[in-house]
Amino acid sequence: AKDSAARTRRACTFVRQLAHDLEMPPTTTCAALAILHAYKAERDRPGGSGFDTEGKQLGAASSAREKEKSPLEWYKVECAAAVLLACKSGEVARKVRDVVNVTHLRGSSSSQPIQVTAEFWDLRDAVVAAEQDLLRALGFGV
């Protein structure tokens, strides 16, 4: 339980850092945190909407592929997806590229924006796949 609380705190801190760097309004930042908490609660609940009828996690195959390709820790990708989804649902215009850039800058040791290379596309694909998993787990109720 202590380890879980530390992971949650680390994820929330990362969301707040992304929101600050993207100059998101406080309501959108709170929405991103609420989305992330709801996703984690639903994903971890057996029989929740994050699972199919056989008990397998929805999107697990696509997420596994994206996890392998992602240059960042997966929780950071999930945080970026929550931020992106909060921006979309709150009609706060932020480009996917901007979210990917800020995620890369905050999540890696690099001080330079990510170049449009295979690494950028892998990270972008991972964020989009995580966003789809997040939406499925929440039953598209955002």
Short mmCIF file of N, CA and C in Angstrom, two decimals, residues 10-82:
data_model
loop_
_atom_site.label_atom_id
_atom_site.label_comp_id
_atom_site.label_asym_id
_atom_site.label_seq_id
_atom_site.Cartn_x
_atom_site.Cartn_y
_atom_site.Cartn_z
N ARG A 10 3.88 10.14 -7.30
CA ARG A 10 4.83 10.44 -8.37
C ARG A 10 4.09 10.76 -9.67
N ALA A 11 3.03 10.01 -9.96
CA ALA A 11 2.24 10.25 -11.18
C ALA A 11 1.53 11.60 -11.10
N CYS A 12 0.96 11.91 -9.95
CA CYS A 12 0.26 13.20 -9.77
C CYS A 12 1.22 14.37 -9.91
N THR A 13 2.40 14.23 -9.37
CA THR A 13 3.42 15.28 -9.50
C THR A 13 3.79 15.47 -10.96
N PHE A 14 3.93 14.38 -11.70
CA PHE A 14 4.28 14.46 -13.11
C PHE A 14 3.16 15.16 -13.90
N VAL A 15 1.90 14.83 -13.60
CA VAL A 15 0.77 15.49 -14.27
C VAL A 15 0.81 16.99 -13.99
N ARG A 16 1.04 17.37 -12.75
CA ARG A 16 1.09 18.79 -12.41
C ARG A 16 2.24 19.50 -13.13
N GLN A 17 3.38 18.82 -13.27
CA GLN A 17 4.51 19.41 -13.99
C GLN A 17 4.17 19.61 -15.47
N LEU A 18 3.54 18.60 -16.07
CA LEU A 18 3.14 18.74 -17.47
C LEU A 18 2.15 19.88 -17.64
N ALA A 19 1.17 19.94 -16.75
CA ALA A 19 0.14 20.98 -16.83
C ALA A 19 0.76 22.37 -16.68
N HIS A 20 1.71 22.50 -15.78
CA HIS A 20 2.38 23.79 -15.59
C HIS A 20 3.13 24.19 -16.86
N ASP A 21 3.90 23.27 -17.41
CA ASP A 21 4.68 23.56 -18.61
C ASP A 21 3.80 23.86 -19.82
N LEU A 22 2.62 23.25 -19.87
CA LEU A 22 1.69 23.49 -20.98
C LEU A 22 0.77 24.69 -20.71
N GLU A 23 0.97 25.33 -19.56
CA GLU A 23 0.18 26.50 -19.16
C GLU A 23 -1.32 26.21 -19.21
N MET A 24 -1.69 25.07 -18.63
CA MET A 24 -3.10 24.68 -18.58
C MET A 24 -3.79 25.40 -17.43
N PRO A 25 -5.08 25.72 -17.60
CA PRO A 25 -5.81 26.31 -16.48
C PRO A 25 -5.98 25.30 -15.34
N PRO A 26 -6.17 25.78 -14.12
CA PRO A 26 -6.29 24.87 -12.96
C PRO A 26 -7.42 23.85 -13.11
N THR A 27 -8.53 24.25 -13.73
CA THR A 27 -9.64 23.30 -13.87
C THR A 27 -9.27 22.13 -14.77
N THR A 28 -8.49 22.41 -15.80
CA THR A 28 -8.05 21.34 -16.70
C THR A 28 -7.02 20.46 -16.02
N THR A 29 -6.17 21.05 -15.20
CA THR A 29 -5.19 20.27 -14.44
C THR A 29 -5.92 19.32 -13.49
N CYS A 30 -6.93 19.84 -12.79
CA CYS A 30 -7.72 19.00 -11.88
C CYS A 30 -8.43 17.90 -12.65
N ALA A 31 -8.93 18.21 -13.84
CA ALA A 31 -9.59 17.20 -14.67
C ALA A 31 -8.61 16.09 -15.05
N ALA A 32 -7.38 16.47 -15.39
CA ALA A 32 -6.36 15.47 -15.75
C ALA A 32 -6.07 14.55 -14.56
N LEU A 33 -5.96 15.14 -13.37
CA LEU A 33 -5.71 14.33 -12.17
C LEU A 33 -6.89 13.41 -11.87
N ALA A 34 -8.11 13.92 -12.03
CA ALA A 34 -9.30 13.10 -11.78
C ALA A 34 -9.40 11.96 -12.79
N ILE A 35 -9.08 12.25 -14.05
CA ILE A 35 -9.10 11.22 -15.10
C ILE A 35 -8.08 10.14 -14.76
N LEU A 36 -6.88 10.55 -14.36
CA LEU A 36 -5.84 9.58 -14.03
C LEU A 36 -6.25 8.70 -12.85
N HIS A 37 -6.80 9.30 -11.81
CA HIS A 37 -7.24 8.53 -10.64
C HIS A 37 -8.37 7.57 -11.00
N ALA A 38 -9.33 8.05 -11.77
CA ALA A 38 -10.46 7.19 -12.18
C ALA A 38 -9.96 6.04 -13.04
N TYR A 39 -9.03 6.31 -13.92
CA TYR A 39 -8.47 5.27 -14.79
C TYR A 39 -7.76 4.21 -13.97
N LYS A 40 -6.91 4.64 -13.06
CA LYS A 40 -6.16 3.67 -12.26
C LYS A 40 -7.11 2.84 -11.38
N ALA A 41 -8.12 3.47 -10.83
CA ALA A 41 -9.09 2.74 -9.99
C ALA A 41 -9.86 1.73 -10.83
N GLU A 42 -10.31 2.14 -11.99
CA GLU A 42 -11.09 1.25 -12.86
C GLU A 42 -10.22 0.15 -13.46
N ARG A 43 -9.01 0.51 -13.85
CA ARG A 43 -8.10 -0.47 -14.46
C ARG A 43 -7.73 -1.58 -13.47
N ASP A 44 -7.57 -1.21 -12.22
CA ASP A 44 -7.12 -2.18 -11.22
C ASP A 44 -8.25 -2.97 -10.58
N ARG A 45 -9.49 -2.60 -10.88
CA ARG A 45 -10.64 -3.27 -10.27
C ARG A 45 -11.03 -4.49 -11.12
N PRO A 46 -10.89 -5.72 -10.60
CA PRO A 46 -11.31 -6.90 -11.36
C PRO A 46 -12.80 -6.79 -11.69
N GLY A 47 -13.11 -7.05 -12.94
CA GLY A 47 -14.50 -6.96 -13.38
C GLY A 47 -14.89 -5.55 -13.78
N GLY A 48 -13.96 -4.59 -13.65
CA GLY A 48 -14.25 -3.21 -14.04
C GLY A 48 -14.28 -3.08 -15.54
N SER A 49 -14.63 -1.91 -16.03
CA SER A 49 -14.75 -1.73 -17.47
C SER A 49 -13.40 -1.77 -18.17
N GLY A 50 -12.33 -1.82 -17.41
CA GLY A 50 -11.01 -1.96 -18.00
C GLY A 50 -10.69 -3.41 -18.35
N PHE A 51 -11.65 -4.33 -18.11
CA PHE A 51 -11.44 -5.74 -18.37
C PHE A 51 -12.52 -6.27 -19.30
N ASP A 52 -12.18 -7.27 -20.11
CA ASP A 52 -13.19 -7.90 -20.95
C ASP A 52 -13.88 -9.01 -20.15
N THR A 53 -14.75 -9.76 -20.81
CA THR A 53 -15.54 -10.78 -20.10
C THR A 53 -14.69 -11.93 -19.57
N GLU A 54 -13.48 -12.11 -20.12
CA GLU A 54 -12.61 -13.19 -19.66
C GLU A 54 -11.62 -12.71 -18.59
N GLY A 55 -11.72 -11.45 -18.20
CA GLY A 55 -10.85 -10.93 -17.16
C GLY A 55 -9.54 -10.36 -17.66
N LYS A 56 -9.35 -10.29 -18.99
CA LYS A 56 -8.13 -9.70 -19.54
C LYS A 56 -8.32 -8.19 -19.64
N GLN A 57 -7.23 -7.46 -19.43
CA GLN A 57 -7.33 -6.01 -19.55
C GLN A 57 -7.55 -5.62 -21.01
N LEU A 58 -8.48 -4.69 -21.21
CA LEU A 58 -8.71 -4.18 -22.55
C LEU A 58 -7.49 -3.40 -23.01
N GLY A 59 -7.16 -3.53 -24.27
CA GLY A 59 -6.03 -2.80 -24.82
C GLY A 59 -4.69 -3.30 -24.34
N ALA A 60 -4.67 -4.41 -23.63
CA ALA A 60 -3.41 -4.88 -23.06
C ALA A 60 -2.39 -5.22 -24.15
N ALA A 61 -2.85 -5.79 -25.26
CA ALA A 61 -1.92 -6.17 -26.33
C ALA A 61 -1.32 -4.93 -26.97
N SER A 62 -2.17 -3.96 -27.30
CA SER A 62 -1.64 -2.75 -27.94
C SER A 62 -0.76 -1.98 -26.96
N SER A 63 -1.16 -1.94 -25.70
CA SER A 63 -0.35 -1.24 -24.70
C SER A 63 1.00 -1.92 -24.53
N ALA A 64 1.01 -3.23 -24.55
CA ALA A 64 2.26 -3.97 -24.39
C ALA A 64 3.22 -3.62 -25.53
N ARG A 65 2.69 -3.56 -26.75
CA ARG A 65 3.54 -3.18 -27.89
C ARG A 65 4.06 -1.77 -27.73
N GLU A 66 3.20 -0.85 -27.33
CA GLU A 66 3.61 0.54 -27.17
C GLU A 66 4.57 0.69 -26.00
N LYS A 67 4.37 -0.08 -24.92
CA LYS A 67 5.26 -0.02 -23.77
C LYS A 67 6.68 -0.39 -24.18
N GLU A 68 6.79 -1.41 -25.04
CA GLU A 68 8.10 -1.86 -25.48
C GLU A 68 8.81 -0.78 -26.28
N LYS A 69 8.05 -0.03 -27.09
CA LYS A 69 8.65 0.98 -27.96
C LYS A 69 8.87 2.31 -27.25
N SER A 70 8.13 2.57 -26.17
CA SER A 70 8.19 3.88 -25.51
C SER A 70 9.56 4.10 -24.86
N PRO A 71 10.14 5.27 -25.11
CA PRO A 71 11.44 5.56 -24.50
C PRO A 71 11.33 6.00 -23.04
N LEU A 72 10.11 6.20 -22.53
CA LEU A 72 9.89 6.66 -21.16
C LEU A 72 9.23 5.58 -20.32
N GLU A 73 9.25 5.80 -19.00
CA GLU A 73 8.52 4.90 -18.11
C GLU A 73 7.04 5.01 -18.46
N TRP A 74 6.33 3.89 -18.38
CA TRP A 74 4.95 3.85 -18.86
C TRP A 74 4.02 4.78 -18.08
N TYR A 75 4.24 4.95 -16.78
CA TYR A 75 3.34 5.82 -16.02
C TYR A 75 3.39 7.25 -16.56
N LYS A 76 4.54 7.67 -17.08
CA LYS A 76 4.66 9.01 -17.65
C LYS A 76 3.84 9.13 -18.93
N VAL A 77 3.79 8.05 -19.69
CA VAL A 77 2.98 8.04 -20.91
C VAL A 77 1.50 8.10 -20.53
N GLU A 78 1.09 7.36 -19.50
CA GLU A 78 -0.30 7.41 -19.03
C GLU A 78 -0.65 8.81 -18.53
N CYS A 79 0.27 9.46 -17.85
CA CYS A 79 0.04 10.82 -17.38
C CYS A 79 -0.15 11.77 -18.55
N ALA A 80 0.69 11.62 -19.58
CA ALA A 80 0.57 12.47 -20.77
C ALA A 80 -0.79 12.24 -21.44
N ALA A 81 -1.24 10.99 -21.48
CA ALA A 81 -2.55 10.69 -22.07
C ALA A 81 -3.67 11.33 -21.27
N ALA A 82 -3.56 11.32 -19.96
CA ALA A 82 -4.58 11.96 -19.11
C ALA A 82 -4.60 13.47 -19.34
#
